[in-house]
Short mmCIF file of C-alpha atoms and ligand atoms in Angstrom, two decimals:
data_model
loop_
_atom_site.label_atom_id
_atom_site.label_comp_id
_atom_site.label_asym_id
_atom_site.label_seq_id
_atom_site.Cartn_x
_atom_site.Cartn_y
_atom_site.Cartn_z
CA UNK L 23 -8.32 -214.10 57.12
CA UNK L 24 -8.27 -216.52 54.15
CA UNK L 25 -11.58 -216.47 52.35
CA UNK L 26 -13.59 -219.44 53.11
CA UNK L 27 -11.50 -220.91 56.08
CA UNK L 28 -13.26 -220.36 59.33
CA UNK L 29 -10.84 -218.41 61.53
CA UNK L 30 -12.06 -220.68 64.56
CA UNK L 31 -14.23 -223.73 65.25
CA UNK L 32 -16.35 -223.92 68.26
CA UNK L 33 -15.72 -227.68 68.51
CA UNK L 34 -14.71 -230.69 66.56
CA UNK L 35 -18.01 -230.98 64.87
CA UNK L 36 -17.62 -227.67 63.17
CA UNK L 37 -14.14 -228.77 61.83
CA UNK L 38 -15.64 -232.08 60.64
CA UNK L 39 -18.43 -230.13 58.88
CA UNK L 40 -15.77 -227.99 57.35
CA UNK L 41 -13.65 -231.09 56.27
CA UNK L 42 -16.79 -232.73 54.76
CA UNK L 43 -17.61 -229.53 52.80
CA UNK L 44 -14.17 -229.38 51.23
CA UNK L 45 -14.34 -233.14 50.31
CA UNK L 46 -11.61 -233.96 52.98
CA UNK L 47 -13.58 -236.25 55.01
CA UNK L 48 -14.64 -239.97 54.33
CA UNK L 49 -17.65 -241.12 56.43
CA UNK L 50 -16.98 -245.11 56.59
CA UNK L 51 -20.34 -246.78 57.17
CA UNK L 52 -18.98 -250.26 56.65
CA UNK L 53 -18.67 -252.19 60.10
CA UNK L 54 -15.04 -251.93 61.41
CA UNK L 55 -13.26 -253.10 64.54
CA UNK L 56 -11.55 -250.80 66.83
CA UNK L 57 -8.98 -253.62 67.31
CA UNK L 58 -6.21 -253.07 64.56
CA UNK L 59 -8.52 -252.66 61.63
CA UNK L 60 -8.99 -248.94 62.05
CA UNK L 61 -5.08 -248.58 62.24
CA UNK L 62 -4.43 -250.47 59.09
CA UNK L 63 -7.00 -248.27 57.28
CA UNK L 64 -5.80 -244.98 58.85
CA UNK L 65 -2.05 -246.04 58.05
CA UNK L 66 -2.82 -246.43 54.42
CA UNK L 67 -4.76 -243.40 53.94
CA UNK L 68 -2.28 -241.14 55.90
CA UNK L 69 0.53 -242.31 53.82
CA UNK L 70 -1.55 -242.02 50.43
CA UNK L 71 -0.43 -239.30 48.09
CA UNK L 72 -3.61 -238.99 46.59
CA UNK L 73 -6.27 -240.43 48.90
CA UNK L 74 -5.31 -238.92 52.36
CA UNK L 75 -8.53 -237.93 54.06
CA UNK L 76 -10.04 -237.53 57.63
CA UNK L 77 -11.93 -240.47 58.36
CA UNK L 78 -14.99 -240.64 60.42
CA UNK L 79 -15.93 -244.40 61.30
CA UNK L 80 -19.69 -244.43 61.95
CA UNK L 81 -20.18 -248.09 62.68
CA UNK L 82 -17.55 -249.41 64.96
CA UNK L 83 -18.10 -253.04 66.15
CA UNK L 84 -19.65 -253.20 69.72
CA UNK L 85 -19.90 -249.47 70.14
CA UNK L 86 -22.45 -246.77 69.11
CA UNK L 87 -19.77 -243.91 69.30
CA UNK L 88 -18.24 -242.88 65.82
CA UNK L 89 -14.43 -242.78 65.76
CA UNK L 90 -12.71 -239.73 64.20
CA UNK L 91 -9.13 -240.27 62.90
CA UNK L 92 -6.52 -238.43 60.69
CA UNK L 93 -8.57 -235.27 60.69
CA UNK L 94 -5.27 -233.31 60.87
CA UNK L 95 -3.28 -235.67 58.93
CA UNK L 96 -2.19 -233.34 55.96
CA UNK L 97 -0.53 -230.09 55.70
CA UNK L 98 -3.57 -228.68 54.42
CA UNK L 99 -5.89 -230.08 56.97
CA UNK L 100 -3.46 -229.25 59.82
CA UNK L 101 -3.47 -225.59 58.52
CA UNK L 102 -7.30 -225.50 58.34
CA UNK L 103 -7.60 -226.91 61.74
CA UNK L 104 -5.86 -223.57 62.93
CA UNK L 105 -7.94 -221.48 60.58
CA UNK L 106 -5.02 -220.84 58.03
CA UNK L 107 -4.43 -221.60 54.32
CA UNK L 108 -1.10 -222.95 54.97
CA UNK L 109 1.09 -223.61 58.04
CA UNK L 110 3.70 -221.12 57.12
CA UNK L 111 1.21 -218.50 58.33
CA UNK L 112 1.72 -219.75 61.77
CA UNK L 113 5.34 -218.46 61.57
CA UNK L 114 4.21 -215.01 60.65
CA UNK L 115 1.60 -214.93 63.48
CA UNK L 116 4.32 -215.89 65.97
CA UNK L 117 6.78 -213.57 64.48
CA UNK L 118 4.56 -210.68 65.00
CA UNK L 119 4.27 -211.48 68.51
CA UNK L 120 7.85 -211.92 69.39
CA UNK L 121 9.60 -209.34 67.09
CA UNK L 122 12.56 -208.21 69.15
CA UNK L 123 12.60 -204.59 67.86
CA UNK L 124 12.37 -202.00 70.59
CA UNK L 125 9.33 -199.74 69.61
CA UNK L 126 10.57 -196.64 68.31
CA UNK L 127 7.75 -194.00 68.41
CA UNK L 128 4.61 -193.78 70.33
CA UNK L 129 2.55 -195.44 67.78
CA UNK L 130 5.00 -198.29 67.72
CA UNK L 131 4.70 -198.71 71.50
CA UNK L 132 0.95 -198.86 71.28
CA UNK L 133 0.94 -201.25 68.66
CA UNK L 134 3.64 -203.58 70.44
CA UNK L 135 1.32 -203.27 73.56
CA UNK L 136 -1.47 -204.29 71.57
CA UNK L 137 0.26 -207.42 70.07
CA UNK L 138 1.02 -208.71 73.62
CA UNK L 139 -2.21 -207.96 75.08
CA UNK L 140 -3.68 -209.85 72.21
CA UNK L 141 -2.76 -213.08 73.78
CA UNK L 142 -3.99 -212.03 77.27
CA UNK L 143 -7.16 -211.21 75.47
CA UNK L 144 -7.58 -214.86 74.72
CA UNK L 145 -7.63 -216.12 78.20
CA UNK L 146 -10.12 -218.83 78.84
CA UNK L 147 -13.62 -218.06 80.24
CA UNK L 148 -15.41 -220.19 82.92
CA UNK L 149 -19.01 -221.30 81.87
CA UNK L 150 -21.46 -222.83 84.12
CA UNK L 151 -22.33 -225.61 81.86
CA UNK L 152 -21.06 -227.42 78.69
CA UNK L 153 -22.23 -230.05 76.32
CA UNK L 154 -19.32 -232.33 77.53
CA UNK L 155 -21.40 -232.75 80.61
CA UNK L 156 -24.77 -233.87 79.24
CA UNK L 157 -24.09 -237.36 80.44
CA UNK L 158 -22.44 -237.81 83.80
CA UNK L 159 -21.17 -241.53 84.79
CA UNK L 160 -19.71 -241.97 88.31
CA UNK L 161 -18.94 -245.02 90.59
CA UNK L 162 -19.88 -248.33 89.21
CA UNK L 163 -21.22 -246.70 85.95
CA UNK L 164 -17.64 -245.81 84.96
CA UNK L 165 -16.48 -248.27 82.21
CA UNK L 166 -13.81 -247.48 79.98
CA UNK L 167 -14.85 -250.34 77.73
CA UNK L 168 -17.88 -248.58 76.51
CA UNK L 169 -15.57 -246.16 74.46
CA UNK L 170 -14.31 -247.34 71.07
CA UNK L 171 -10.65 -247.09 72.29
CA UNK L 172 -8.14 -248.54 69.70
CA UNK L 173 -5.86 -251.37 70.23
CA UNK L 174 -3.31 -249.72 67.50
CA UNK L 175 -0.78 -252.36 66.73
CA UNK L 176 -0.37 -256.34 67.28
CA UNK L 177 2.08 -256.34 69.96
CA UNK L 178 0.51 -253.37 71.97
CA UNK L 179 -0.08 -254.16 75.60
CA UNK L 180 -3.69 -253.16 75.37
CA UNK L 181 -5.97 -250.36 74.14
CA UNK L 182 -4.66 -246.83 74.22
CA UNK L 183 -6.22 -243.32 74.33
CA UNK L 184 -3.95 -241.45 71.83
CA UNK L 185 -5.23 -237.98 71.36
CA UNK L 186 -6.08 -236.67 74.88
CA UNK L 187 -5.54 -233.32 76.65
CA UNK L 188 -4.17 -234.53 79.96
CA UNK L 189 -5.00 -231.42 82.41
CA UNK L 190 -3.14 -231.22 85.79
CA UNK L 191 -2.21 -228.33 88.28
CA UNK L 192 1.07 -227.57 89.70
CA UNK L 193 0.34 -228.34 93.41
CA UNK L 194 2.82 -225.36 94.56
CA UNK L 195 2.01 -222.64 92.02
CA UNK L 196 -1.63 -223.74 90.91
CA UNK L 197 -0.75 -223.15 87.36
CA UNK L 198 -2.20 -225.57 84.80
CA UNK L 199 -0.47 -227.89 82.43
CA UNK L 200 -2.12 -229.55 79.44
CA UNK L 201 -0.20 -232.10 77.71
CA UNK L 202 -0.96 -234.83 75.03
CA UNK L 203 0.16 -238.15 76.68
CA UNK L 204 -1.12 -241.47 75.61
CA UNK L 205 -3.08 -243.46 78.24
CA UNK L 206 -3.16 -247.34 78.34
CA UNK L 207 -6.49 -248.71 79.58
CA UNK L 208 -5.78 -251.43 82.15
CA UNK L 209 -9.55 -252.11 83.12
CA UNK L 210 -12.71 -250.48 83.41
CA UNK L 211 -11.43 -247.52 85.55
CA UNK L 212 -7.68 -247.86 85.62
CA UNK L 213 -5.18 -246.67 83.19
CA UNK L 214 -1.36 -246.05 82.75
CA UNK L 215 -0.49 -242.51 82.32
CA UNK L 216 2.32 -242.11 79.83
CA UNK L 217 3.83 -238.55 80.73
CA UNK L 218 7.48 -238.73 80.04
CA UNK L 219 10.15 -237.54 82.50
CA UNK L 220 10.92 -234.40 80.58
CA UNK L 221 7.13 -233.29 80.40
CA UNK L 222 4.96 -230.98 82.30
CA UNK L 223 2.69 -233.70 83.78
CA UNK L 224 5.76 -235.54 85.44
CA UNK L 225 6.91 -232.21 86.86
CA UNK L 226 3.42 -231.85 88.57
CA UNK L 227 3.70 -235.40 89.94
CA UNK L 228 7.29 -234.70 91.28
CA UNK L 229 5.94 -231.48 93.00
CA UNK L 230 2.85 -233.38 94.47
CA UNK L 231 5.46 -235.82 95.72
CA UNK L 232 7.57 -233.30 97.40
CA UNK L 233 4.60 -231.66 98.89
CA UNK L 234 3.39 -234.79 100.36
CA UNK L 235 0.11 -235.04 98.35
CA UNK L 236 -1.42 -238.45 98.18
CA UNK L 237 -3.85 -237.69 95.24
CA UNK L 238 -3.17 -235.36 92.31
CA UNK L 239 -6.24 -234.64 90.37
CA UNK L 240 -6.24 -235.23 86.72
CA UNK L 241 -8.88 -234.50 83.87
CA UNK L 242 -8.63 -235.97 80.39
CA UNK L 243 -10.56 -234.25 77.77
CA UNK L 244 -11.11 -235.77 74.40
CA UNK L 245 -12.26 -233.52 71.49
CA UNK L 246 -13.04 -229.83 71.63
CA UNK L 247 -11.77 -227.13 69.06
CA UNK L 248 -8.81 -228.42 67.03
CA UNK L 249 -6.75 -225.50 68.31
CA UNK L 250 -7.23 -226.92 71.86
CA UNK L 251 -6.33 -230.45 70.65
CA UNK L 252 -3.09 -229.16 68.91
CA UNK L 253 -2.25 -226.98 71.86
CA UNK L 254 -1.90 -230.23 73.99
CA UNK L 255 0.84 -231.25 71.87
CA UNK L 256 2.71 -227.83 71.77
CA UNK L 257 6.00 -227.65 73.80
CA UNK L 258 5.18 -224.41 75.69
CA UNK L 259 7.33 -223.24 78.53
CA UNK L 260 6.02 -224.37 82.04
CA UNK L 261 3.52 -221.99 83.45
CA UNK L 262 2.21 -220.65 80.02
CA UNK L 263 -1.33 -221.89 79.84
CA UNK L 264 -1.91 -224.05 76.80
CA UNK L 265 -5.77 -223.14 76.94
CA UNK L 266 -4.98 -219.54 76.61
CA UNK L 267 -2.64 -220.14 73.76
CA UNK L 268 -5.25 -222.28 72.13
CA UNK L 269 -7.64 -219.32 72.39
CA UNK L 270 -4.87 -217.23 70.60
CA UNK L 271 -4.47 -219.91 67.98
CA UNK L 272 -8.28 -220.30 67.44
CA UNK L 273 -8.95 -216.40 67.77
CA UNK L 274 -11.64 -217.29 70.32
CA UNK L 275 -11.62 -217.56 74.12
CA UNK L 276 -12.00 -221.13 75.11
CA UNK L 277 -14.92 -221.77 77.30
CA UNK L 278 -13.98 -223.99 80.34
CA UNK L 279 -16.34 -225.83 82.61
CA UNK L 280 -15.79 -227.15 86.11
CA UNK L 281 -15.38 -230.88 86.30
CA UNK L 282 -18.03 -232.76 88.23
CA UNK L 283 -15.99 -234.46 90.80
CA UNK L 284 -12.63 -232.89 90.82
CA UNK L 285 -11.29 -229.23 91.13
CA UNK L 286 -10.22 -228.86 87.51
CA UNK L 287 -11.66 -227.20 84.46
CA UNK L 288 -11.94 -228.76 81.01
CA UNK L 289 -13.01 -227.36 77.67
CA UNK L 290 -16.65 -227.26 77.70
CA UNK L 291 -16.90 -228.08 74.04
CA UNK L 292 -14.97 -231.51 74.44
CA UNK L 293 -16.60 -234.78 73.48
CA UNK L 294 -15.81 -236.85 76.21
CA UNK L 295 -13.98 -236.24 79.69
CA UNK L 296 -12.41 -238.57 82.20
CA UNK L 297 -12.09 -237.17 85.65
CA UNK L 298 -9.75 -238.74 88.17
CA UNK L 299 -6.53 -238.86 90.11
CA UNK L 300 -2.95 -240.12 90.03
CA UNK L 301 -1.33 -241.28 93.42
CA UNK L 302 2.19 -239.71 92.79
CA UNK L 303 3.82 -242.52 94.40
CA UNK L 304 2.16 -245.30 92.57
CA UNK L 305 3.59 -246.92 89.40
CA UNK L 306 2.72 -249.80 87.07
CA UNK L 307 4.03 -251.29 84.05
CA UNK L 308 2.90 -249.59 80.88
CA UNK L 309 3.39 -250.59 77.21
CA UNK L 310 4.44 -251.92 74.91
CA UNK L 311 3.13 -249.63 72.54
CA UNK L 312 3.67 -249.14 68.65
CA UNK L 313 5.14 -245.73 68.78
CA UNK L 314 5.80 -242.56 66.68
CA UNK L 315 9.55 -243.89 66.56
CA UNK L 316 8.36 -246.56 64.14
CA UNK L 317 9.13 -249.12 66.83
CA UNK L 318 7.42 -250.66 69.79
CA UNK L 319 8.35 -248.73 72.89
CA UNK L 320 9.27 -251.25 75.65
CA UNK L 321 7.28 -251.85 78.75
CA UNK L 322 8.28 -249.33 81.54
CA UNK L 323 6.98 -248.00 84.95
CA UNK L 324 4.64 -245.10 84.63
CA UNK L 325 1.97 -243.51 87.06
CA UNK L 326 -1.57 -244.98 87.31
CA UNK L 327 -4.56 -242.88 86.37
CA UNK L 328 -7.73 -243.79 88.38
CA UNK L 329 -11.00 -242.72 86.60
CA UNK L 330 -13.82 -241.89 88.92
CA UNK L 331 -16.11 -240.15 86.50
CA UNK L 332 -16.81 -240.11 82.82
CA UNK L 333 -18.71 -237.14 81.38
CA UNK L 334 -19.83 -236.74 77.82
CA UNK L 335 -22.18 -235.60 75.14
CA UNK L 336 -25.33 -237.30 74.48
CA UNK L 337 -23.87 -238.39 71.27
CA UNK L 338 -20.15 -238.00 71.48
CA UNK L 339 -17.61 -238.62 68.68
CA UNK L 340 -14.34 -240.41 69.97
CA UNK L 341 -11.24 -238.63 68.52
CA UNK L 342 -8.00 -240.60 68.21
CA UNK L 343 -4.92 -241.13 66.30
CA UNK L 344 -2.28 -243.59 65.57
CA UNK L 345 1.42 -243.30 65.58
CA UNK L 346 3.83 -245.71 64.00
CA UNK L 347 6.15 -245.79 61.04
CA UNK L 348 6.09 -242.06 59.89
CA UNK L 349 4.55 -240.18 58.20
CA UNK L 350 1.23 -240.15 60.21
CA UNK L 351 -1.06 -237.51 61.59
CA UNK L 352 1.35 -236.72 64.32
CA UNK L 353 3.96 -235.59 61.92
CA UNK L 354 1.71 -232.62 60.98
CA UNK L 355 0.97 -231.61 64.50
CA UNK L 356 4.82 -231.64 64.96
CA UNK L 357 5.21 -229.50 61.57
CA UNK L 358 2.77 -227.06 63.03
CA UNK L 359 5.09 -226.91 66.01
CA UNK L 360 8.18 -226.48 63.88
CA UNK L 361 6.70 -223.43 62.06
CA UNK L 362 5.11 -221.79 65.07
CA UNK L 363 8.23 -222.04 67.11
CA UNK L 364 10.82 -221.07 64.60
CA UNK L 365 10.41 -217.45 65.48
CA UNK L 366 10.82 -218.32 69.13
CA UNK L 367 14.15 -220.03 68.16
CA UNK L 368 15.37 -217.20 66.12
CA UNK L 369 14.71 -214.96 69.23
CA UNK L 370 17.46 -216.70 71.03
CA UNK L 371 19.60 -217.99 68.17
CA UNK L 372 19.06 -215.14 65.53
CA UNK L 373 21.26 -216.58 62.88
CA UNK L 374 18.90 -219.39 62.15
CA UNK L 375 17.14 -219.02 58.86
CA UNK L 376 14.93 -222.00 58.80
CA UNK L 377 14.56 -225.41 60.35
CA UNK L 378 13.22 -228.75 59.28
CA UNK L 379 12.47 -231.79 61.40
CA UNK L 380 11.74 -234.38 58.49
CA UNK L 381 9.18 -237.04 59.20
CA UNK L 382 11.97 -239.80 59.06
CA UNK L 383 13.70 -238.22 62.11
CA UNK L 384 10.56 -238.65 64.14
CA UNK L 385 11.05 -235.34 65.69
CA UNK L 386 14.01 -235.67 67.99
CA UNK L 387 16.23 -237.83 65.98
CA UNK L 388 17.13 -235.14 63.13
CA UNK L 389 16.95 -231.30 63.13
CA UNK L 390 18.26 -229.63 59.89
CA UNK L 391 18.99 -225.90 60.36
CA UNK L 392 20.11 -223.18 57.97
CA UNK L 393 22.09 -220.31 59.31
CA UNK L 394 23.49 -216.95 58.16
CA UNK L 395 27.07 -217.50 58.97
CA UNK L 396 29.28 -214.59 60.14
CA UNK L 397 31.99 -215.60 62.58
CA UNK L 398 34.29 -218.77 63.15
CA UNK L 399 32.56 -221.61 65.08
CA UNK L 400 29.08 -220.27 64.42
CA UNK L 401 27.63 -223.79 63.18
CA UNK L 402 28.85 -225.14 66.52
CA UNK L 403 27.41 -222.39 68.48
CA UNK L 404 24.20 -222.94 66.90
CA UNK L 405 24.23 -226.71 67.71
CA UNK L 406 25.09 -226.02 71.45
CA UNK L 407 22.42 -223.53 71.55
CA UNK L 408 19.70 -226.03 70.21
CA UNK L 409 21.03 -228.81 72.49
CA UNK L 410 20.19 -226.36 75.36
CA UNK L 411 16.78 -225.25 74.11
CA UNK L 412 13.76 -226.69 75.89
CA UNK L 413 12.68 -230.02 74.05
CA UNK L 414 15.11 -229.40 71.31
CA UNK L 415 17.75 -230.47 73.98
CA UNK L 416 16.60 -234.05 73.11
CA UNK L 417 17.84 -233.92 69.53
CA UNK L 418 20.10 -236.41 68.56
CA UNK L 419 21.36 -235.34 65.21
CA UNK L 420 21.92 -231.60 64.12
CA UNK L 421 22.94 -230.81 60.61
CA UNK L 422 23.76 -227.17 60.07
CA UNK L 423 23.95 -225.88 56.41
CA UNK L 424 24.28 -222.39 54.80
CA UNK L 425 21.44 -219.80 54.51
CA UNK L 426 20.99 -220.59 50.74
CA UNK L 427 20.16 -224.31 51.24
CA UNK L 428 16.61 -224.98 51.30
CA UNK L 429 16.13 -227.27 54.41
CA UNK L 430 12.74 -228.23 53.48
CA UNK L 431 14.20 -230.01 50.36
CA UNK L 432 15.94 -233.17 51.41
CA UNK L 433 17.70 -233.66 48.07
CA UNK L 434 19.33 -230.31 48.49
CA UNK L 435 20.18 -231.12 52.17
CA UNK L 436 21.66 -234.39 51.40
CA UNK L 437 23.70 -232.97 48.52
CA UNK L 438 25.13 -230.24 50.65
CA UNK L 439 25.59 -232.40 53.83
CA UNK L 440 27.55 -234.96 52.05
CA UNK L 441 29.75 -232.86 49.75
CA UNK L 442 30.60 -230.09 52.23
CA UNK L 443 31.92 -231.86 55.25
CA UNK L 444 35.04 -233.73 56.20
CA UNK L 445 33.64 -235.90 58.86
CA UNK L 446 36.91 -235.74 60.94
CA UNK L 447 36.75 -231.95 61.02
CA UNK L 448 33.08 -231.15 60.95
CA UNK L 449 31.56 -233.70 63.26
CA UNK L 450 30.77 -232.72 66.74
CA UNK L 451 30.08 -235.60 69.12
CA UNK L 452 28.64 -234.74 72.62
CA UNK L 453 26.40 -236.33 75.28
CA UNK L 454 23.21 -235.23 76.80
CA UNK L 455 19.56 -235.97 77.37
CA UNK L 456 17.81 -237.99 74.71
CA UNK L 457 14.05 -238.65 74.22
CA UNK L 458 12.68 -241.07 76.71
CA UNK L 459 11.67 -243.26 73.66
CA UNK L 460 15.10 -243.63 72.15
CA UNK L 461 15.77 -247.35 72.07
CA UNK L 462 19.26 -247.15 70.58
CA UNK L 463 20.96 -245.68 73.45
CA UNK L 464 22.19 -248.02 76.29
CA UNK L 465 21.39 -245.45 79.19
CA UNK L 466 17.69 -244.51 79.69
CA UNK L 467 16.93 -241.02 78.15
CA UNK L 468 20.81 -240.07 78.01
CA UNK L 469 23.35 -240.81 75.39
CA UNK L 470 25.34 -239.58 72.45
CA UNK L 471 24.52 -236.72 69.94
CA UNK L 472 25.97 -235.78 66.58
CA UNK L 473 26.40 -232.33 65.06
CA UNK L 474 27.64 -232.05 61.48
CA UNK L 475 28.85 -228.50 60.28
CA UNK L 476 27.82 -228.78 56.60
CA UNK L 477 28.30 -224.96 55.81
CA UNK L 478 30.80 -224.03 53.24
CA UNK L 479 34.22 -223.38 54.81
CA UNK L 480 35.85 -220.06 54.13
CA UNK L 481 39.34 -218.69 54.59
CA UNK L 482 38.07 -215.53 56.42
CA UNK L 483 35.55 -217.25 58.62
CA UNK L 484 36.80 -220.78 59.16
CA UNK L 485 40.44 -220.34 58.85
CA UNK L 486 40.14 -222.42 55.93
CA UNK L 487 43.42 -222.89 53.90
CA UNK L 488 42.06 -222.31 50.44
CA UNK L 489 39.12 -221.04 48.55
CA UNK L 490 35.91 -223.13 48.44
CA UNK L 491 34.59 -223.85 45.02
CA UNK L 492 31.42 -222.25 43.83
CA UNK L 493 28.19 -224.04 43.20
CA UNK L 494 27.71 -224.69 39.50
CA UNK L 495 25.10 -222.45 38.24
CA UNK L 496 24.13 -221.43 34.85
CA UNK L 497 24.31 -217.55 33.92
CA UNK L 498 20.97 -216.01 34.55
CA UNK L 499 20.85 -214.45 30.87
CA UNK L 500 21.29 -218.02 29.47
CA UNK L 501 18.54 -219.36 31.68
CA UNK L 502 16.10 -216.50 30.76
CA UNK L 503 17.02 -217.16 27.04
CA UNK L 504 16.43 -220.90 27.03
CA UNK L 505 13.18 -220.41 29.00
CA UNK L 506 11.83 -217.95 26.42
CA UNK L 507 12.86 -220.22 23.50
CA UNK L 508 11.99 -223.57 25.00
CA UNK L 509 9.01 -224.31 22.72
CA UNK L 510 11.35 -223.77 19.66
CA UNK L 511 13.58 -226.58 20.72
CA UNK L 512 10.37 -229.03 20.24
CA UNK L 513 11.54 -231.08 23.22
CA UNK L 514 8.30 -230.88 25.19
C1 LIG U 1 -0.09 -237.94 69.06
C2 LIG U 1 0.70 -237.56 70.00
C3 LIG U 1 1.02 -238.49 71.19
C4 LIG U 1 1.98 -238.18 72.18
N1 LIG U 1 2.23 -238.90 73.14
C5 LIG U 1 3.10 -238.59 74.15
C6 LIG U 1 3.17 -239.58 75.29
O1 LIG U 1 2.61 -240.63 75.38
N2 LIG U 1 3.91 -239.16 76.31
C7 LIG U 1 4.62 -237.86 76.26
O2 LIG U 1 5.34 -237.64 77.21
N3 LIG U 1 4.47 -237.11 75.15
C8 LIG U 1 3.60 -237.43 74.11
N4 LIG U 1 3.60 -236.65 73.10
C9 LIG U 1 4.34 -235.39 73.15
C10 LIG U 1 3.70 -234.27 73.86
O3 LIG U 1 2.44 -234.04 73.66
C11 LIG U 1 4.58 -232.96 73.79
O4 LIG U 1 5.75 -233.15 74.19
C12 LIG U 1 3.88 -231.72 74.58
O5 LIG U 1 4.73 -230.62 74.41
C13 LIG U 1 3.85 -232.13 76.11
O6 LIG U 1 3.21 -231.18 76.76
P1 LIG U 1 3.98 -230.66 77.98
O7 LIG U 1 5.22 -229.74 77.52
O8 LIG U 1 2.98 -229.64 78.63
O9 LIG U 1 4.42 -231.75 78.97
C14 LIG U 1 2.72 -236.97 72.08
C15 LIG U 1 2.41 -236.02 71.02
C16 LIG U 1 1.57 -236.44 69.94
C17 LIG U 1 1.18 -235.33 68.91
#
């Protein structure tokens, strides 16, 4: 493990203390409003090249609960949140889990078994009590206006909980899902639950409807270890427990405690927990909301979450985030996902070298992928594979480049994409599912997609009629000589 970075944090407080120690947290003591003002401050800070900090607002008007925002809002802090020096290490950790080689000898087999059981080793453990239940409010005591929930943007339909772990159980199989879905506060105990049609929460709701359940229990946990918070946003396949995954990420089993009024468990180290239920048949208008697309998502019908209990620490901290015009904190949560899931993508699409989902592409709009090209049509094969792969199926644009193009460098990407393509020949237009928030399509969550094969075309692989010109590069011996003599030239 990296020297001074803790391999895990028991709770959000340990992470806050670590950020504080590294000079990456600003405690704001000036009075601020959770209506728009915190957004404007956090938006400036998250976009600042030299003053991007986690922010703890200690004096939020009308509330005695501090608000934490932008704690994971940089590459460095996102990595620290997961006990790493850099997000690239996520790729290495996942690679070692999924490397497809068949173990050769006995020693290899034992090692492989060890790696797989490593994840199981981190299954959550149930404890009888947790700090998140130091205070228990039920019935008429439940009042969401007591929490410093932000109104994020001027045209938002109300206040929104933006960094929740929404926990539900598959009514048929009993498996747990944890998703990060925003929650609009309608009044003291009712909310809009914004799980979108492609997500795990919606799947549980569908099953609850099919099996005739009238109430589907739902718990919402705020805070807990940063690994738990991140895990809520991770696109894991259905049936894989996000809490076990959080344990593996944080290298420590997550302690879970049974809720006070429903039959679900929540991370014991959470700051605040909402317990309640969703009637799978009930819907109400949710939104508008200033979204991660950089636009307001329009009001739409979503399930209603009825809160029947609030439990919390005696002195809780309210964690939140804002989304909007990128980049914001959610970009770094997404970057962690991109690095972590790359080895899984490579498992099924082995020619993939690297992937970049740039901030401006707001996750689903643009995926840039470099490949090792070996046969005709391979760039197209990669596009079709990604358009069929879990949430990547929602990607709108896919650009495929050669293995030597650094997809993380947008200047290199734009150069090769524009110069290596004949739009008539290299464009692939298809139709398929789109993100539920895509406002540009005329049909909900469905529309056109475009792939661009920006690889070099070669006579042997692409039936190309002539040779492809070489990139202009200086001879290495000249580069070396000029570097050695640079000072002599007296230029700088
Ligand atoms: C800050 C943030 C807010 C999010 N808000 C929503 C949301 O409101 N609705 C939604 O369906 N997904 C939202 N997501 C994306 C989901 O968390 C993500 O797709 C996750 O994989 C869902 O979990 P699931 O696969 O278990 O459904 C958000 C992600 C982040 C980082």
